[in-house]
Amino acid sequence: MKTISSSLILLSIAAPLLAATYSQSDNIVGAGFLSAFNFEAIADPTHGRVNYVDANTAKSQNLTFTSSDTFIMRADHTTVLNPNGAGRNSVRIRSNKAYTTHVAVFNMRHMPQGCATWPAVWETNESNWPNGGEIDIVEGVNDQGTNVVTLHTSAGCTMPASRAETGASLQLDCDANVNGNAGCGVRLSPATSYGPTFNNNGGGWYAVERTTAFIRVWFWARNDGSVPADVKNGATSVNTDNWGTPSALFPNTSCDIASHFNQHNIIINLTLCGDFAGAVYGSSGCPSTCVDFVNNNPSSFTNSYFDFASLKVYT
């Protein structure tokens, strides 16, 4: 019995590293986004110059609309704002389901672009942040640079300086209380991973895999010859072992993922200015001040929208 027990222990330790095949649990396409997500009409926690609206307002103002294979969500691009009034109408949605071990594949044709924009695709437990962890899959501001994938946690989660990823590691301490909540980020190398270059190239696929052993994120541009067939075809099962070196790797070497990351909802939002885009606006080459730009230039947000072909979750 002792020998069998030891073997089982070894298998249980190895399992997260070996279990790379997942079955599709959620296939979210078109109007499916409206039933799979709820609209968070809340004050922006990051203090942006936005007014997050509810589902009915978003639909009536055409801030969200769908077709058989399209889900659009965007910021208002027609209204000059009262400087003493509410921010620009925008959308923030959160998945009804929460996930632990899983893979999520985002087939995205377009992301918000432009000065003052701060789009994000991420996962967290909002009610227990930062103790429940945060995974930023897509994030950037003011059309600056390439995508940065980042973890934010409570104290006691750090990353090794050298690891098997194609991106470039930034800060190694994931603690949200260090360096103004910079988190432990990885900057992706392809110019096509973010902003106007991503959009002009027809977008691409982002995928996140979370286990108790690691968190991995991949990006493939639309015309990338290395896009795995199961990703490109939206297969009913995926094998992440066949996906090659990830863009970003966060191992459990010195971060207990199970204790630092709760069940997570998927969140997609577009804010403007705020704690990040507003803080670096002056060095971004954008005109005026961030808030004045948002208030007075609605047509500048014509391209500030997400276009998702699908979101597929595998567990």
XYZ file of C-alpha atoms in Angstrom, residues 35-212:
178
model
C -26.425 35.544 -22.467
C -22.981 34.362 -21.327
C -21.990 37.750 -19.866
C -23.630 40.361 -17.655
C -23.208 44.098 -18.170
C -21.531 45.851 -15.256
C -23.061 49.314 -15.040
C -20.695 50.346 -12.254
C -18.431 53.247 -11.399
C -15.116 52.529 -13.095
C -12.782 51.070 -10.434
C -9.815 52.477 -12.407
C -11.248 56.026 -12.414
C -11.598 56.381 -16.175
C -13.546 59.051 -18.041
C -16.274 56.531 -18.867
C -19.823 55.762 -17.880
C -20.382 52.000 -17.983
C -23.935 51.351 -19.151
C -26.381 48.488 -18.691
C -27.386 46.012 -21.385
C -30.509 47.858 -22.521
C -28.655 51.169 -22.869
C -25.779 49.496 -24.683
C -28.160 47.916 -27.195
C -30.303 51.026 -27.694
C -27.224 53.190 -28.331
C -25.622 50.555 -30.554
C -22.683 50.175 -28.204
C -23.189 46.425 -28.511
C -24.575 44.536 -31.459
C -24.337 41.040 -32.838
C -24.650 38.936 -35.937
C -24.349 35.200 -36.466
C -20.568 35.296 -36.005
C -19.877 38.754 -34.576
C -20.043 40.470 -31.215
C -19.230 44.183 -31.135
C -18.819 46.295 -28.011
C -17.652 49.868 -28.150
C -17.492 53.337 -26.649
C -19.826 56.133 -27.699
C -18.367 58.061 -30.659
C -21.008 60.732 -31.314
C -21.429 62.791 -28.125
C -19.527 65.880 -26.968
C -19.440 65.567 -23.190
C -20.314 68.081 -20.519
C -17.031 68.475 -18.609
C -19.001 68.477 -15.366
C -21.136 65.488 -16.329
C -20.704 61.759 -16.723
C -17.928 60.191 -18.775
C -18.230 58.755 -22.256
C -20.627 55.816 -22.416
C -18.798 52.507 -22.666
C -19.229 48.834 -21.876
C -17.833 46.432 -19.306
C -19.008 42.808 -19.294
C -18.296 39.879 -16.948
C -18.871 36.198 -17.633
C -21.636 34.504 -15.694
C -19.426 31.458 -15.230
C -16.212 31.369 -13.215
C -13.256 29.109 -13.959
C -10.200 27.597 -12.304
C -8.280 25.100 -14.487
C -9.265 25.964 -18.050
C -8.272 27.205 -21.483
C -9.970 30.216 -23.084
C -9.463 31.060 -26.764
C -10.459 34.543 -27.946
C -10.875 34.924 -31.711
C -10.707 38.687 -32.059
C -10.873 40.672 -35.293
C -10.493 44.149 -33.801
C -9.653 45.814 -30.486
C -10.235 49.429 -29.408
C -7.600 51.845 -30.662
C -6.852 55.523 -30.245
C -5.562 58.102 -27.818
C -7.020 57.768 -24.289
C -8.130 54.144 -24.849
C -7.418 51.414 -22.313
C -8.945 48.143 -23.526
C -8.588 44.959 -21.490
C -9.463 41.275 -21.668
C -8.781 39.708 -18.299
C -9.804 37.292 -15.567
C -10.290 37.919 -11.856
C -12.509 37.494 -8.817
C -13.690 41.084 -8.380
C -14.909 40.538 -4.817
C -11.506 39.292 -3.623
C -9.012 41.440 -5.497
C -6.031 41.272 -5.309
C -6.014 38.244 -2.990
C -7.876 36.186 -5.595
C -5.464 37.129 -8.371
C -5.818 38.734 -11.781
C -4.698 37.597 -15.234
C -4.465 40.348 -17.865
C -4.565 38.631 -21.259
C -4.886 41.733 -23.434
C -4.034 45.186 -22.129
C -2.509 48.394 -23.414
C -3.082 52.137 -23.605
C -2.985 55.000 -26.104
C -1.908 52.700 -28.987
C 1.505 52.471 -27.345
C 3.701 49.434 -28.007
C 2.786 45.776 -28.043
C 0.484 43.802 -25.751
C 1.523 43.176 -22.152
C 0.319 40.047 -20.324
C 0.362 40.560 -16.548
C -0.487 38.865 -13.265
C -1.546 40.821 -10.170
C -1.658 39.047 -6.800
C -1.293 39.436 -3.071
C 2.218 39.246 -1.572
C 4.292 36.106 -2.013
C 4.041 35.454 -5.753
C 7.126 36.076 -7.896
C 8.369 34.854 -11.257
C 11.806 33.576 -12.337
C 13.793 35.927 -14.552
C 14.453 33.229 -17.131
C 11.636 31.054 -18.453
C 10.417 29.424 -21.674
C 8.454 32.225 -23.341
C 8.783 34.317 -26.481
C 7.916 37.593 -24.723
C 10.189 39.751 -22.554
C 9.718 39.645 -18.789
C 9.222 42.940 -16.994
C 8.799 43.208 -13.203
C 9.093 39.798 -11.522
C 7.070 40.490 -8.351
C 3.336 40.031 -8.956
C 2.312 41.722 -5.679
C -0.246 44.464 -6.427
C 1.208 46.525 -3.579
C 4.634 46.769 -5.250
C 5.538 49.597 -7.641
C 2.051 51.012 -8.030
C 0.382 47.699 -8.926
C 2.647 47.095 -11.931
C 2.307 43.332 -11.481
C 4.573 40.769 -13.121
C 4.278 41.462 -16.815
C 5.537 40.021 -20.069
C 5.729 42.277 -23.123
C 4.952 40.456 -26.350
C 7.273 40.973 -29.286
C 5.011 40.982 -32.395
C 3.831 44.437 -33.466
C 0.637 42.695 -34.577
C -0.247 41.831 -30.969
C -1.883 45.170 -30.122
C -3.641 48.285 -31.346
C -3.823 49.577 -34.926
C -1.278 47.035 -36.193
C -3.362 44.185 -34.743
C -6.480 45.641 -36.343
C -4.926 46.310 -39.749
C -3.762 42.699 -39.836
C -7.250 41.293 -39.239
C -6.670 40.566 -35.562
C -5.845 37.076 -34.375
C -6.188 34.640 -31.521
C -5.323 35.009 -27.844
C -5.402 31.935 -25.638
C -4.878 31.518 -21.900
C -4.268 28.241 -20.082
C -4.481 28.108 -16.313
C -3.515 25.112 -14.168
C -2.128 24.799 -10.638
